[in-house]
XYZ file of C-alpha atoms in Angstrom:
536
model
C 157.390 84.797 208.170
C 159.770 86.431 206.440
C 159.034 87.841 202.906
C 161.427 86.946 200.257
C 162.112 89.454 197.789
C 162.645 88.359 194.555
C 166.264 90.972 192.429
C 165.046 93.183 190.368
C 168.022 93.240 187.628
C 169.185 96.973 186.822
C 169.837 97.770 183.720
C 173.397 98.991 182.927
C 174.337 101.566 180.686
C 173.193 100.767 176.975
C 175.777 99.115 174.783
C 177.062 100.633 171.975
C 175.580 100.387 168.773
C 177.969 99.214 165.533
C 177.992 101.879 163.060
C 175.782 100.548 160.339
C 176.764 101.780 156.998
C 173.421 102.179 154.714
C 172.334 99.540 152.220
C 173.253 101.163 149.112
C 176.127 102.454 150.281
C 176.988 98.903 151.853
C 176.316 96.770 148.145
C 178.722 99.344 146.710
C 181.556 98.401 148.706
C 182.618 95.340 147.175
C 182.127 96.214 143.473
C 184.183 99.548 144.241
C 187.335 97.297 145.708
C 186.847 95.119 142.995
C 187.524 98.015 140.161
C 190.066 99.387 142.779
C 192.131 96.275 142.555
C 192.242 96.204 138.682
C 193.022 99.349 138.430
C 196.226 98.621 141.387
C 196.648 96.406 138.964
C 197.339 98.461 135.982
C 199.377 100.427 138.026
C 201.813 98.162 138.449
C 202.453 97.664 134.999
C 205.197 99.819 132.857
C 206.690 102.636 132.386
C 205.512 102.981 135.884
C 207.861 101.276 138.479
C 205.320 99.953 140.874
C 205.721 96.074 140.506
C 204.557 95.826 144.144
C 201.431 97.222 143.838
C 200.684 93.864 141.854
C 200.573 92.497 145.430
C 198.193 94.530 147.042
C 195.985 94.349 144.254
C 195.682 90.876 144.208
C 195.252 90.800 148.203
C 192.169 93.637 147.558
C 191.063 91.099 144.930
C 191.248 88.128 147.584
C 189.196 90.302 149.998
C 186.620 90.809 147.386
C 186.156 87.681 145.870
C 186.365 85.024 149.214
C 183.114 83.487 149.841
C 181.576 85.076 147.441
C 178.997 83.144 144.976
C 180.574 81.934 141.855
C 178.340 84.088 139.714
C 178.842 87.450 142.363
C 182.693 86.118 141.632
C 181.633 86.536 137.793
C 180.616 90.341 138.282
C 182.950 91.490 140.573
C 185.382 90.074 138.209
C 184.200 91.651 135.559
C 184.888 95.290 137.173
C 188.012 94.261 137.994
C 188.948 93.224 134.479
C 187.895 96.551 133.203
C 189.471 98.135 135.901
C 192.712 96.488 134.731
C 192.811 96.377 131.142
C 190.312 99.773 130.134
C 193.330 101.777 130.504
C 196.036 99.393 129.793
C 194.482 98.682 126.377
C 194.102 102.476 125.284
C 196.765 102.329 122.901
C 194.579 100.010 121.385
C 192.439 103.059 120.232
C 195.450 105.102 119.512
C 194.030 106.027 116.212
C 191.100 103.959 115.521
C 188.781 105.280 117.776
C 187.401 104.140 121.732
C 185.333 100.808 119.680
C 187.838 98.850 119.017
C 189.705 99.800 122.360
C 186.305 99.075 124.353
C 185.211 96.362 122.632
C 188.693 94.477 123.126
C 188.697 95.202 126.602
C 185.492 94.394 127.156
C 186.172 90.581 125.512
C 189.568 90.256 127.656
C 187.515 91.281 130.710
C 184.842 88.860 130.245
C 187.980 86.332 130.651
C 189.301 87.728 133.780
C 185.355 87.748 135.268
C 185.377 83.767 134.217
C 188.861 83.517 136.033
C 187.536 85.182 139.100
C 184.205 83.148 139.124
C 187.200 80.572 139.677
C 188.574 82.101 142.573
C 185.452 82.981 144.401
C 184.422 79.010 143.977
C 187.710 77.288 145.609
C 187.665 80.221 148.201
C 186.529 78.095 150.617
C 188.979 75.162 150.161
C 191.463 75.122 152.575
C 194.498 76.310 151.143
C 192.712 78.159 148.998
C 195.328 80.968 147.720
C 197.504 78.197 146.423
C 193.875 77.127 144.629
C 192.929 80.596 143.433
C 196.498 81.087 142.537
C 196.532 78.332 140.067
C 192.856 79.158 138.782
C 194.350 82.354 137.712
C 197.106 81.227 135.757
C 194.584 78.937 133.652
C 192.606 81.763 132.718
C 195.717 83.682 131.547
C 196.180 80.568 129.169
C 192.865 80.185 128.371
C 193.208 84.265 127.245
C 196.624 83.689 125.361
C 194.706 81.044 123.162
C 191.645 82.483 122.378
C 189.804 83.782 120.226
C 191.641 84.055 116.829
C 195.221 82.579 118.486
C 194.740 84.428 121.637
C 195.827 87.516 123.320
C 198.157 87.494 126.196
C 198.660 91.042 126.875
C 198.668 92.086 130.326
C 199.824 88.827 131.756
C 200.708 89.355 135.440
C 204.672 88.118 134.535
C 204.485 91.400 132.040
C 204.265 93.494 134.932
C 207.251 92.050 136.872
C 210.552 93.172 134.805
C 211.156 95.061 137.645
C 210.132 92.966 140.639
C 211.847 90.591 142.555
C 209.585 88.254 141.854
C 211.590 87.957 137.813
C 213.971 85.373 138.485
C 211.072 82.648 138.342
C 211.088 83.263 135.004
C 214.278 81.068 134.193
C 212.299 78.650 136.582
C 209.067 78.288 134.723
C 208.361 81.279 132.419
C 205.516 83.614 132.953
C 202.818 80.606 134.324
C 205.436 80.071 137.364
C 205.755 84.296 137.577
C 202.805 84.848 137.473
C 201.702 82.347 139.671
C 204.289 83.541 142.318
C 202.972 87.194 142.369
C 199.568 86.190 142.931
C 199.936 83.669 145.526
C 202.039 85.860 147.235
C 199.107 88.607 147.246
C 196.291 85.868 148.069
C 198.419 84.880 150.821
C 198.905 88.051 151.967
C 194.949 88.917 152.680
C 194.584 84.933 154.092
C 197.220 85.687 156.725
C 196.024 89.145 157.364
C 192.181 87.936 157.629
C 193.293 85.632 160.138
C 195.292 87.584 162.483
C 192.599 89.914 162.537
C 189.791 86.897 163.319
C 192.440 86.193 166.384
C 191.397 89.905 167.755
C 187.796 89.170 167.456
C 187.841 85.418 168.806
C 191.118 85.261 170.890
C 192.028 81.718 168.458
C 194.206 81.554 166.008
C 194.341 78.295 163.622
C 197.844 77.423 163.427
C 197.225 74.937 160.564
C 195.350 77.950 157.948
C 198.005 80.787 159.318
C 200.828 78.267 158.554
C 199.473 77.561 154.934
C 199.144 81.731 154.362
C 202.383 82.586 155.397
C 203.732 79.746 153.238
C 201.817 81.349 150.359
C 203.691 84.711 151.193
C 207.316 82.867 151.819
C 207.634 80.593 149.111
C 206.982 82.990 146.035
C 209.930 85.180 147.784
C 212.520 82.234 148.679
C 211.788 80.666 145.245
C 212.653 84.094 143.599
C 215.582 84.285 145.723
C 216.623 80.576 145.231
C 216.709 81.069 141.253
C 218.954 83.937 141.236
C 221.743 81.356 140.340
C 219.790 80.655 136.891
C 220.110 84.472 136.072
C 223.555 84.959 134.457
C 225.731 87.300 131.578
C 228.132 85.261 131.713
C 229.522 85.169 127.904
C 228.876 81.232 127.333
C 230.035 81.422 123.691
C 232.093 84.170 123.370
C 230.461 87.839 122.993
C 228.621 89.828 119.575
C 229.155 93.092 118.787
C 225.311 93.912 117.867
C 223.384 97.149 116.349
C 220.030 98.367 115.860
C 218.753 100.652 113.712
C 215.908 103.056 114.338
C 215.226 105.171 111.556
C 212.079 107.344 112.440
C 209.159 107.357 110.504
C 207.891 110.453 108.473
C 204.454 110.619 110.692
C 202.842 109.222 113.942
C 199.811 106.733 113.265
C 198.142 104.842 110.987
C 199.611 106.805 108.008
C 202.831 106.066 109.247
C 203.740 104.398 106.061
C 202.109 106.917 103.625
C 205.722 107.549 102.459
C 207.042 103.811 102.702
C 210.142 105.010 100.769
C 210.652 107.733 103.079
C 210.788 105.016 105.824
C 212.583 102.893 103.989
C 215.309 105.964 103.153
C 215.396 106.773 106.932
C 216.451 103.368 107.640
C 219.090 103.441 105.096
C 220.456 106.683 105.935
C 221.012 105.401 109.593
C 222.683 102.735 108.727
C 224.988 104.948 106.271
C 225.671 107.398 108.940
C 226.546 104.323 111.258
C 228.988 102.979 109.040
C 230.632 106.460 108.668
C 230.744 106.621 112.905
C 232.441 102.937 112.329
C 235.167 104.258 109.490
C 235.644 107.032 111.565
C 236.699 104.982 114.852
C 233.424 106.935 116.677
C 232.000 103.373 116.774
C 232.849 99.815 117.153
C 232.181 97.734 113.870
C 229.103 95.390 114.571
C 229.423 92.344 113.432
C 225.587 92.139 112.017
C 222.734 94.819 112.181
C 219.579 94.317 113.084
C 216.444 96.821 111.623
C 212.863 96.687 112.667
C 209.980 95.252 111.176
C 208.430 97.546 108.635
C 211.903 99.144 108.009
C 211.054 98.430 104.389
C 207.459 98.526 103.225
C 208.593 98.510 99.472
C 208.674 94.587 98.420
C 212.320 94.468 97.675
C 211.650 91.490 95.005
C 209.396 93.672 93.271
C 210.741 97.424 93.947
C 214.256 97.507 92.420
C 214.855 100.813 93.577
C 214.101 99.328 97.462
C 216.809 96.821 96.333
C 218.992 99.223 95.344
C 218.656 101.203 98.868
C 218.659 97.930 100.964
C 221.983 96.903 99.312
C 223.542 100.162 99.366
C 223.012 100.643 102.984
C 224.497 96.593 103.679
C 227.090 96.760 101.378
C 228.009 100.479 103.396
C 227.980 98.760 107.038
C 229.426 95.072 105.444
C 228.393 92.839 107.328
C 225.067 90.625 107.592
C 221.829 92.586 108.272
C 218.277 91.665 109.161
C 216.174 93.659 107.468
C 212.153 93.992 108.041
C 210.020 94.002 104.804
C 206.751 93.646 103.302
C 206.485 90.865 100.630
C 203.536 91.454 97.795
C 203.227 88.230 95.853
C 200.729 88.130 92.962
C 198.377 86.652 94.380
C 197.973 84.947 98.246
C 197.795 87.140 101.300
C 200.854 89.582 101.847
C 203.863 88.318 104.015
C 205.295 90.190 107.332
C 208.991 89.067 106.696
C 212.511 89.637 108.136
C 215.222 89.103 105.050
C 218.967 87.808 105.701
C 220.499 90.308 103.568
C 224.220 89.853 102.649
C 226.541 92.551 101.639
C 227.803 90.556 98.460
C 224.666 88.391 97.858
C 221.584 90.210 98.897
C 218.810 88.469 100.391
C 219.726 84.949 101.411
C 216.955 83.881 104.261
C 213.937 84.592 104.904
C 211.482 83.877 108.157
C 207.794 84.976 108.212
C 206.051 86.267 110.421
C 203.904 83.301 112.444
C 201.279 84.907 114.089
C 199.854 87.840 112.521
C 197.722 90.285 114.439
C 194.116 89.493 113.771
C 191.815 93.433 113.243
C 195.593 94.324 112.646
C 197.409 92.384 110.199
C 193.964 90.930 109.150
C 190.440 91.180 109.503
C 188.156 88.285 110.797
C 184.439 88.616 109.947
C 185.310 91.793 108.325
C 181.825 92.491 106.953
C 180.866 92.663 110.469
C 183.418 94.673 111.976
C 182.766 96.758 108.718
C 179.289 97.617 110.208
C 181.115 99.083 113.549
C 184.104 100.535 112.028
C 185.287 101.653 108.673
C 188.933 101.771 109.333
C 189.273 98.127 108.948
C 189.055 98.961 104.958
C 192.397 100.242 105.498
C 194.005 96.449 105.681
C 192.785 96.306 102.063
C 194.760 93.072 101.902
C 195.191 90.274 104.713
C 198.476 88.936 105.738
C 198.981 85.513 106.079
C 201.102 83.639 109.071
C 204.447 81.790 108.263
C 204.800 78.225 109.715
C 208.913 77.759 110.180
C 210.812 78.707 113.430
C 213.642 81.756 112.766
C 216.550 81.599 112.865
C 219.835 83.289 111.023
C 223.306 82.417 111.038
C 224.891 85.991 111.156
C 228.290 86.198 110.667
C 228.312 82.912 112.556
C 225.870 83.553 115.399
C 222.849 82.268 115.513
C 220.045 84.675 116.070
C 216.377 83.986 116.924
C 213.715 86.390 115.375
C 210.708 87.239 117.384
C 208.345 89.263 115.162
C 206.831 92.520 117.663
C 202.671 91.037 119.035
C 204.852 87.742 118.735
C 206.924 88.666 121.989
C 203.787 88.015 123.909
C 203.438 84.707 123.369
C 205.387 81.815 125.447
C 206.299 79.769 122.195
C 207.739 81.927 119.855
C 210.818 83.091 121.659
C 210.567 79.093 123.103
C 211.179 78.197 119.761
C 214.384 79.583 118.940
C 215.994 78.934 121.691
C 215.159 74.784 121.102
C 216.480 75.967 117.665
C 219.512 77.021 118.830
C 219.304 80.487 119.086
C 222.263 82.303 121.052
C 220.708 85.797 120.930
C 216.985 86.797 120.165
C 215.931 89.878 118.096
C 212.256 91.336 118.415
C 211.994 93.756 115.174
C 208.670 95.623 115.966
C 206.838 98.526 114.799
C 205.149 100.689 117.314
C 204.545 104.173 114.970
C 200.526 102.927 114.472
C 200.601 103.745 118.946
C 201.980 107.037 118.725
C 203.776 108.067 122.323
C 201.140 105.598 124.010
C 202.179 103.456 126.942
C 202.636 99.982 124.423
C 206.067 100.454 123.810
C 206.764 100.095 127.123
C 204.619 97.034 127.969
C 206.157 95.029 125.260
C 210.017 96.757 126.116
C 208.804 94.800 129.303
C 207.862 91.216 128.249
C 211.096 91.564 125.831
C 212.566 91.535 129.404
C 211.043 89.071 130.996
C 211.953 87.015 127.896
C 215.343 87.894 128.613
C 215.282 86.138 131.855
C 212.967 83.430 130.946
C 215.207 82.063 128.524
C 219.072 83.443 129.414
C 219.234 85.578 126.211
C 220.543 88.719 125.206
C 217.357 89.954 123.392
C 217.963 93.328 121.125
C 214.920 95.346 120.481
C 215.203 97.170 116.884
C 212.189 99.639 116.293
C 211.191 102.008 113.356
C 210.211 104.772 116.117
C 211.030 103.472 119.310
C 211.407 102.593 122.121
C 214.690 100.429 120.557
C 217.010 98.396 123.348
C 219.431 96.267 124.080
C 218.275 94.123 126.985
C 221.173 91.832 128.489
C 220.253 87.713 129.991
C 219.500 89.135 133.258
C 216.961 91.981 131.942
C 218.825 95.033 132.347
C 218.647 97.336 129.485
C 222.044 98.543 128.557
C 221.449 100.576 125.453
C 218.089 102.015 124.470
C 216.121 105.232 122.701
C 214.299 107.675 122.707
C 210.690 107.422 120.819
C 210.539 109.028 117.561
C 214.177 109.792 116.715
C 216.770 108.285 114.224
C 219.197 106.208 116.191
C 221.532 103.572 115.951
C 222.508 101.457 119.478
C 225.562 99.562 119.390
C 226.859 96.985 122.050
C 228.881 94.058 122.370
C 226.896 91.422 124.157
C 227.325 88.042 125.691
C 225.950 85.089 123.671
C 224.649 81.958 125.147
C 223.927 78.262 124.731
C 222.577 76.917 127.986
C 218.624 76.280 128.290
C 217.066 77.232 131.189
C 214.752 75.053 133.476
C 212.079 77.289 131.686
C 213.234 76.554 128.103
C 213.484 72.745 128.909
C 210.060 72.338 130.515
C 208.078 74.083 127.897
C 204.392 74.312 128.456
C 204.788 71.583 131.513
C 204.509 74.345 134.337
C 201.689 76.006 132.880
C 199.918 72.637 132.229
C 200.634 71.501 135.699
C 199.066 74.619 137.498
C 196.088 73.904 134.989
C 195.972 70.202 136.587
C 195.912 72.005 140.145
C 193.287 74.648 139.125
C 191.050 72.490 137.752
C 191.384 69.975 140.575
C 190.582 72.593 143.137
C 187.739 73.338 140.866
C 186.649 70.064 140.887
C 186.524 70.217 144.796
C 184.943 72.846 145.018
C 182.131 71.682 143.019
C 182.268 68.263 145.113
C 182.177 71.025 148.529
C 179.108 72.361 147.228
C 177.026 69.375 146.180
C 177.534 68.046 149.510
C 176.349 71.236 151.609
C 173.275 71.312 148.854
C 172.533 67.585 150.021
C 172.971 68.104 153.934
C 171.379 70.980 153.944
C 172.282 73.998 157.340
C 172.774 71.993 160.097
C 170.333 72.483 162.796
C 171.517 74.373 166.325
């Protein structure tokens, strides 16, 4: 018999071991890209020209928040919100101290952690950039509404003036911008995640890859497709426009200590202007355009701010908006831009419509009282106007777009319908110092440009003043905190945009597909609690 010997398997040598990274160390991983992304994010915004990095923030932000729980979506959120808007709201503190700046940040961030909750709960739809996309978009609406009116600042289309991505704008305002950048970063990280799942299984979905690179393509084609809709072409003949920027006597909020030292800055600008016109060292505008605040001194009630107002118009002759305080008896105090006419003085007036609440006035203020005491300095609220504006200056219309107003969709909308062929955004940024929020809103003034084919002129007590043409570029501008006076003849123009003409539709439609993805992905989830894990 013959014995039978049974192998005796030899071992080979050991496998490698993965690196394991330690637990702490591990959890902090995700949080950390998560505050890395906002802060890409806020990177990308101006004076900085890094519209790209928009892109892979919001791919960083895709990595982060796919798969996750909706309430780890919540937190990681969260960091990313502060990551974002901490330092693009600083300004906010400018003078008031880091409460107000934190607690406002904090409040906006608490929106962006509910809009990411959003994006971590259709990340497992298929298609689910297009999804997240949308779910973004909603919560920038649901920011630019409320509390107190809303606060859009830092909407993604802000950060685009820049980008390629801008054109969209004249498609479907800053919903359809902003929706293109971040589909095109979601879809970035989808088709990267799966080419690298191809290395690790040797597959490669076609169906999932195709959707991805179709989130990357079609934000760039559509941008490059609506170039056509971006014109200076003179429609209605041209305007020979200026803007005034007088300089104010300190930085702050005790800018207008000396309002009739403002106001006399203003006038003397406008003086020296007409001098530069007499002397043939300027073309003669045919209306001027100051900033809001240009004239803290109620004209109506001030006859020696009458007096300076009409000396300066009657010097330049021609129509000229002018930006002024209104003190009535009694009722809240008015932000208004006057009409004022070199032979009849003011003739029109348009309010401001949506005064800056903890700026223009305080809500709760016995509360806020109890956190900070400069709120005692608005000793007296304003109070919003309810009519659209628009002058007839020397026989072109011109839409008025009062400064915080520039950041929301309707109020440069609204001229436009109401035939404006040229918008003006008076603002005063003096209360911000040399802080970055002159150039964010120089930025949506841009974008607004685009959105709705409209020379837009930028007058501002301390800068930074412009002259932005229909397609966005900036042909004339400032410098911050200098007297000035910018002068260019610009096209005008009556054609509306596909933006202008839709309205809110675009924004309401990626609403719609938000909250059906939503909707889905709550259906996705009571089904898996229901089945249960499927065995092996």
């Amino acid at each position: 018999m013959s014995a039978t010997t049974t192998p005796v398997a030899v071992p080979g040598p050991p496998r490698p071991q993965e690196p394991r990274i330690r637990g702490p160390l591990h959890r902090l991983v995700r949080p950390g890209a998560a505050a890395l992304s906002g802060a890409a994010l806020f990177l990308s915004f101006p004076p900085r020209p890094l519209w790209w990095l928009a892109l892979p923030a919001f791919a960083l932000l895709g990595w982060t928040l796919r798969g996750r729980r909706p309430r780890a979506g919540f937190g990681l959120g969260l960091l990313a919100g502060l990551g974002f808007l901490l330092p693009l709201l600083v300004w906010t503190g400018e003078e008031v101290g880091a409460v107000p700046w934190l607690a406002l940040a904090a409040v906006e961030s608490l929106f962006v952690a509910a809009t990411c909750l959003g994006v971590a709960a259709v990340s497992r739809l298929p298609a689910w950039p297009l999804f997240a996309a949308a779910v973004w978009v909603l919560g920038e609406a649901l920011r630019a509404r409320v509390p107190f009116g809303g606060f859009p600042w830092g909407k993604i289309a802000f950060g685009q003036a820049d980008g390629v991505f801008l054109p969209l704008a004249a498609v479907g305002g800053t919903p359809v911008l902003g929706f293109a950048v971040v589909l095109c970063g979601f879809g970035l990280y989808e088709a990267g995640r799966l080419l690298l799942d191809r290395r690790a299984t040797g597959g490669l979905p076609r169906g999932p890859l195709a959707a991805a690179a179709l989130s990357v393509l079609a934000p760039v084609t559509g941008a490059a497709a609506a170039l056509p809709l971006v014109s200076t072409e003179a429609e209605d003949g041209t305007a020979t426009v200026a803007a005034i920027q007088g300089n104010v006597p300190r930085l702050g909020l005790d800018f207008n200590a000396q309002r009739r030292a403002v106001l006399d800055n203003h006038v003397r600008r406008t003086e020296q202007l007409a001098a530069d016109v007499a002397a043939g060292r300027e073309p003669k505008p045919d209306f001027v355009l100051w900033p809001e605040n240009s004239s803290d001194l109620d004209p109506y009630r001030n006859p020696d701010a009458r007096d300076a107002i009409d000396r300066a118009v009657r010097a330049i002759g021609v129509p000229t908006v002018v930006g002024a305080v209104l003190s009535p008896e009694t009722g809240p105090l008015r932000n208004t831009l006057l009409q004022w006419e070199p032979e009849r003085g003011p003739v029109a007036t348009y309010d401001k419509r949506h005064v800056q609440p903890f700026g223009e006035y305080i809500p709760m203020r016995s509360v806020v009282r109890v956190f900070n005491k400069d709120v005692d300095r608005v000793s007296r609220d304003f109070g919003p106007g309810d009519e659209v504006g628009v002058f007839d200056l020397a026989g072109t219309r011109v839409g008025l777009v009062t400064c915080f107003e520039a950041a929301f969709d309707w109020a440069a909308r609204d001229t436009v319908t109401h035939g404006a062929r040229l918008i003006s955004v008076p603002s005063n940024n003096a209360t911000f110092g040399r802080s970055e929020m002159t150039y964010q809103q120089l930025a949506m003034d841009r974008v607004r440009a685009v959105e709705h084919s409209r020379t837009v002129v930028v007058p501002v007590t301390s800068g930074v003043s412009a002259i932005i043409l229909p397609d966005g570029r900036i042909v004339r501008r400032s410098g911050q905190f200098t007297p000035d006076a910018l002068v260019a003849q610009v096209p005008l123009r009556s054609s509306l945009t596909p933006a202008t003409r839709m309205g809110v539709l675009p924004e309401t439609l990626l609403a719609a597909v938000a909250l059906g993805g939503l909707g889905g992905a709550a259906a996705l989830g009571v089904r898996a609690r229901r089945t249960g894990p499927r065995k092996p």
